[in-house]
CSV table of C-alpha atoms in Angstrom, one decimal:
chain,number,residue,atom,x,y,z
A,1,UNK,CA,-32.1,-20.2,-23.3
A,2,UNK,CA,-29.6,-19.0,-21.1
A,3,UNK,CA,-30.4,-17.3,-17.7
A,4,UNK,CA,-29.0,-13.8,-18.2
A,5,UNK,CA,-27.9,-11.9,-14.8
A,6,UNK,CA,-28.4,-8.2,-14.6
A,7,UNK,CA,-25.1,-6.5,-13.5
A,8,UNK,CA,-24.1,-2.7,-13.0
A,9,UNK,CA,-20.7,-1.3,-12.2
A,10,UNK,CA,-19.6,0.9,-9.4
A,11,UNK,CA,-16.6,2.8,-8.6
A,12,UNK,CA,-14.7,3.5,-5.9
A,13,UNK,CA,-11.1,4.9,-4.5
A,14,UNK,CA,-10.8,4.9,-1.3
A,15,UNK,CA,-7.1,4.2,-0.3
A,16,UNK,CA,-5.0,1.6,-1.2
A,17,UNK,CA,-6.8,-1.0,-3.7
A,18,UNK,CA,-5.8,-3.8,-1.8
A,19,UNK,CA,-8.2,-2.9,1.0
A,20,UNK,CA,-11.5,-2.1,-1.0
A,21,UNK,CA,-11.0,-5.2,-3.2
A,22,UNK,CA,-10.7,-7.3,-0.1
A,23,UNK,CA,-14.1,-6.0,1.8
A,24,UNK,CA,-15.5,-5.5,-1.4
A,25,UNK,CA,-15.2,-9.5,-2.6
A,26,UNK,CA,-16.5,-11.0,0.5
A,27,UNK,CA,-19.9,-9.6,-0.6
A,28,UNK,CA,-23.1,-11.7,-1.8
A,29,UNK,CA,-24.0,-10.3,-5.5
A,30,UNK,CA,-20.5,-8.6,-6.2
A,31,UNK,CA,-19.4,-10.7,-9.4
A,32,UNK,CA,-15.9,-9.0,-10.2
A,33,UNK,CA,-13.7,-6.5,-8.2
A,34,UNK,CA,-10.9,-5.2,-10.4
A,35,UNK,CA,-7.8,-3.2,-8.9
A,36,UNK,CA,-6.7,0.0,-11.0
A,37,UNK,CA,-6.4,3.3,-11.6
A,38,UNK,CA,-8.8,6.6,-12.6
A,39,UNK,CA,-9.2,10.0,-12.7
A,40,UNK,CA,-5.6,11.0,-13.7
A,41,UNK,CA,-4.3,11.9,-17.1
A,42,UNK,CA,-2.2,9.6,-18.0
A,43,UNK,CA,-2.6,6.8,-20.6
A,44,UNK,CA,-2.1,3.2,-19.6
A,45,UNK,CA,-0.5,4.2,-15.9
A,46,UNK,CA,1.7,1.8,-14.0
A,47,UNK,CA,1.9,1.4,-10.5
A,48,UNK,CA,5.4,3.4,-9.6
A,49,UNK,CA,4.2,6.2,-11.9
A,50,UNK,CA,0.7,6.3,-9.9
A,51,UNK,CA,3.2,6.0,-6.5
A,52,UNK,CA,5.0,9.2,-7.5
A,53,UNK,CA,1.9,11.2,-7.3
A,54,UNK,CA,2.4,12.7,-10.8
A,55,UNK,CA,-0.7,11.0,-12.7
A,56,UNK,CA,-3.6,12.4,-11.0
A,57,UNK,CA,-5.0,9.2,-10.7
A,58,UNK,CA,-6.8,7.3,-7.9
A,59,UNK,CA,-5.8,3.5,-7.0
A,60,UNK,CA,-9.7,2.3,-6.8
A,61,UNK,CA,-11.9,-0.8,-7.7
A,62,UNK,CA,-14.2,-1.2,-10.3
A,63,UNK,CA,-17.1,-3.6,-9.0
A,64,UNK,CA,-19.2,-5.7,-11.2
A,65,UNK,CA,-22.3,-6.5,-9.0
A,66,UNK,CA,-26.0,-7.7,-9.6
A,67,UNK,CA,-28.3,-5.2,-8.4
A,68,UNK,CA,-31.0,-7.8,-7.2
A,69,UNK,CA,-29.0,-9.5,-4.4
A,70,UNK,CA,-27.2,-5.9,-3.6
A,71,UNK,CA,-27.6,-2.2,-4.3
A,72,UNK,CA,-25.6,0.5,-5.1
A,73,UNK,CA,-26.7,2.3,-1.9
A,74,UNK,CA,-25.7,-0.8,0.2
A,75,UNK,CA,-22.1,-0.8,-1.3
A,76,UNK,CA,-21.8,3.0,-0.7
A,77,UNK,CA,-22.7,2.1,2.9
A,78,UNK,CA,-19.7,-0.5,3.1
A,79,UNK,CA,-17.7,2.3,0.9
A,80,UNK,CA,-18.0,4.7,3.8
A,81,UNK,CA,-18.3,2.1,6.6
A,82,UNK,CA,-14.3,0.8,6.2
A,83,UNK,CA,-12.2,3.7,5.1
A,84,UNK,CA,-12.0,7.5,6.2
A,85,UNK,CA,-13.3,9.8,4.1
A,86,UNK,CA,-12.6,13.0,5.9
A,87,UNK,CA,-8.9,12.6,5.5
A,88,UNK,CA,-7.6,14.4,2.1
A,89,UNK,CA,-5.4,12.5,0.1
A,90,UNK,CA,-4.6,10.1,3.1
A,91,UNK,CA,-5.9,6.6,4.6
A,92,UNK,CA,-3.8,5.8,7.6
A,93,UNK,CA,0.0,5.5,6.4
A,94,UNK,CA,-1.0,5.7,3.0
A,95,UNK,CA,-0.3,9.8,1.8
A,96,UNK,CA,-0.6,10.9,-1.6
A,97,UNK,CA,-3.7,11.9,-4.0
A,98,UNK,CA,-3.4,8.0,-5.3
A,99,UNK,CA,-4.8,7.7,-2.2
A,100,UNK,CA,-8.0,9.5,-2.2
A,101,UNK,CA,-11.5,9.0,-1.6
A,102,UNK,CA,-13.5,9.4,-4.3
A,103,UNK,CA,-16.4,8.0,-6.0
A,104,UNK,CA,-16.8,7.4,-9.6
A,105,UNK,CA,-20.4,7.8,-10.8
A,106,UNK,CA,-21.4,5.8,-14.2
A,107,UNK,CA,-24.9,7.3,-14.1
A,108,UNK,CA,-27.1,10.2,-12.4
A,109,UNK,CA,-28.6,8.2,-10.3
A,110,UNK,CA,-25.3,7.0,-8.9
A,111,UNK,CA,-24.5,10.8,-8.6
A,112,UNK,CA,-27.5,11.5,-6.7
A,113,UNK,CA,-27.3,9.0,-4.6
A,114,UNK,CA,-23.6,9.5,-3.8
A,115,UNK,CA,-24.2,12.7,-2.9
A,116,UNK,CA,-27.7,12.3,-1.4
A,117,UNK,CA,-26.3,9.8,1.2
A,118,UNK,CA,-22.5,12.0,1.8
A,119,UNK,CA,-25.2,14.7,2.6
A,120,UNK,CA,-27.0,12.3,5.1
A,121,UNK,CA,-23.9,11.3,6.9
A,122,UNK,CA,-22.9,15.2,7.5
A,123,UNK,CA,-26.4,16.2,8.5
A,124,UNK,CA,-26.3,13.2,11.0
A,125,UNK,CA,-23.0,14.0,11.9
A,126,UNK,CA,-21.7,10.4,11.8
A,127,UNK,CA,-17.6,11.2,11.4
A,128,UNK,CA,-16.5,14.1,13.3
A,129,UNK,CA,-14.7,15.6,11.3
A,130,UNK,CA,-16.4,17.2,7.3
A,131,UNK,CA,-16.4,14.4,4.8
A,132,UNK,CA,-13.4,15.8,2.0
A,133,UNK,CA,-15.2,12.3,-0.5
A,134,UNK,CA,-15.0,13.7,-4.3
A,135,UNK,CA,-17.9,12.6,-6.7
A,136,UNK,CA,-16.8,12.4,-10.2
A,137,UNK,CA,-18.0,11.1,-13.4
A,138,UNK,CA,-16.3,7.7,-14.4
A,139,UNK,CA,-13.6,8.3,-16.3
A,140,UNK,CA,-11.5,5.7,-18.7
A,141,UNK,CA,-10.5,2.9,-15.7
A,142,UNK,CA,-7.2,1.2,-16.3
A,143,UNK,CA,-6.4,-2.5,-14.8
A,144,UNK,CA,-3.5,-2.5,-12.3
A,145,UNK,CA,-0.6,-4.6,-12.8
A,146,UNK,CA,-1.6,-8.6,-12.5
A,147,UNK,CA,0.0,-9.0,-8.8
A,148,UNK,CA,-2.1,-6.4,-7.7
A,149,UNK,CA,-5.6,-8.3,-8.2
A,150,UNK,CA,-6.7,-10.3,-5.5
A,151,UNK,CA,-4.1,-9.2,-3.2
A,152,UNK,CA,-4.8,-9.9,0.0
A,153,UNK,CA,-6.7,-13.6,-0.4
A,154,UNK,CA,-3.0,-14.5,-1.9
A,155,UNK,CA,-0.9,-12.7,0.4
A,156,UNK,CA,-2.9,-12.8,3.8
A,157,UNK,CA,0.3,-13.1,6.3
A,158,UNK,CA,2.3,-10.2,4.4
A,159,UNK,CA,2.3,-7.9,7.2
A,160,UNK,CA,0.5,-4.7,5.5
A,161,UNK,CA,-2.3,-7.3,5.0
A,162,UNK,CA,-2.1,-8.8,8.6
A,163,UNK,CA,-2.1,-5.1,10.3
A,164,UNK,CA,-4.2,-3.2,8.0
A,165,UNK,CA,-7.1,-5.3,5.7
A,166,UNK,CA,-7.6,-8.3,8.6
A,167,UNK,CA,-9.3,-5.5,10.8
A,168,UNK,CA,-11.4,-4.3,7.8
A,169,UNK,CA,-12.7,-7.7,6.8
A,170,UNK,CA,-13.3,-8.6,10.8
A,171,UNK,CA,-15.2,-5.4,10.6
A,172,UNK,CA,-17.2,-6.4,7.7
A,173,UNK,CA,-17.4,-9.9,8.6
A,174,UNK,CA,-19.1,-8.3,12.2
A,175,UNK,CA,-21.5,-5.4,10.7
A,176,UNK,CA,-22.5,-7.3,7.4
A,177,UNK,CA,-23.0,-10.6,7.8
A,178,UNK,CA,-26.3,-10.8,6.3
A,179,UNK,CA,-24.6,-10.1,3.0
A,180,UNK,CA,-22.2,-12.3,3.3
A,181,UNK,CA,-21.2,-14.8,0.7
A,182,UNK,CA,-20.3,-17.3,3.5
């Protein structure tokens, strides 16, 4: 019989897609990290229409991720640990609601937790400025274009990925290295 791995799913926009797929893959226990779009209203979006700002959706990741090597709560920790989620509708150069931070819950108990641990990080004060993060039930997620998955691991001298992801992975690669796949 065949050994049957759990796996749950979490959610997340929190800039541009490149950036959260890249931390997000260099974890032990994260299966799958898809690059797309949620939360907007439009069916089957494609990049340049989620670029003009007129969708409503998110650029985000859907992570596929066993739950006995790592939890939801430690990915919400990276989540919040390598983008800025007290910026509305902005991560560094990167302005537009496409580029917001948000968190897409596929349970109540990802709600609760989500919000349980934003509320931790205000009461301990940890960003100085008030954490704008949305929580909001998973909608229908829609795969981004093919060039878009595993963006930076193919296209790691491209200057957006020299200047903006190589300091989040070093980051990562510094404050996580217990859950580290290598």
């Amino acid at each position: 019989m065949k050994n049957e791995m759990k796996s749950d799913t979490a959610t997340f926009a929190g800039g541009c897609f490149w950036c959260t797929e890249a931390v997000f893959l260099e974890l032990k226990g994260v299966e799958k990290v898809v690059s797309g779009y949620i939360g907007g209203k439009t069916i089957n979006p494609t990049y340049k229409e989620i670029c003009q700002g007129d969708t409503g959706h998110a650029e985000a990741v859907q992570i596929t991720f066993n739950p006995e090597v790592i939890s939801f709560g430690e990915l919400l920790e990276l989540f919040f640990a390598t983008h800025d989620p007290t910026t509305l509708n902005r991560q560094g150069n990167d302005v537009g609601t496409q580029y917001r931070s948000e968190v897409f819950y596929h349970n109540e108990e990802q709600r609760k937790m989500t919000a349980d641990f934003i509320a931790f990080l205000t009461e301990e004060n940890v960003f100085e400025k008030p954490i704008v993060t949305k929580l909001s039930p998973a909608s229908t997620f829609f795969e981004a274009e093919e060039y878009h998955q595993n963006y930076y691991n193919q296209n790691q001298t491209q200057g957006y990925c020299s200047f903006v992801i190589t300091p989040k992975i070093n980051k990562v690669r510094e404050y996580f290295k217990d859950k580290l796949k290598n």
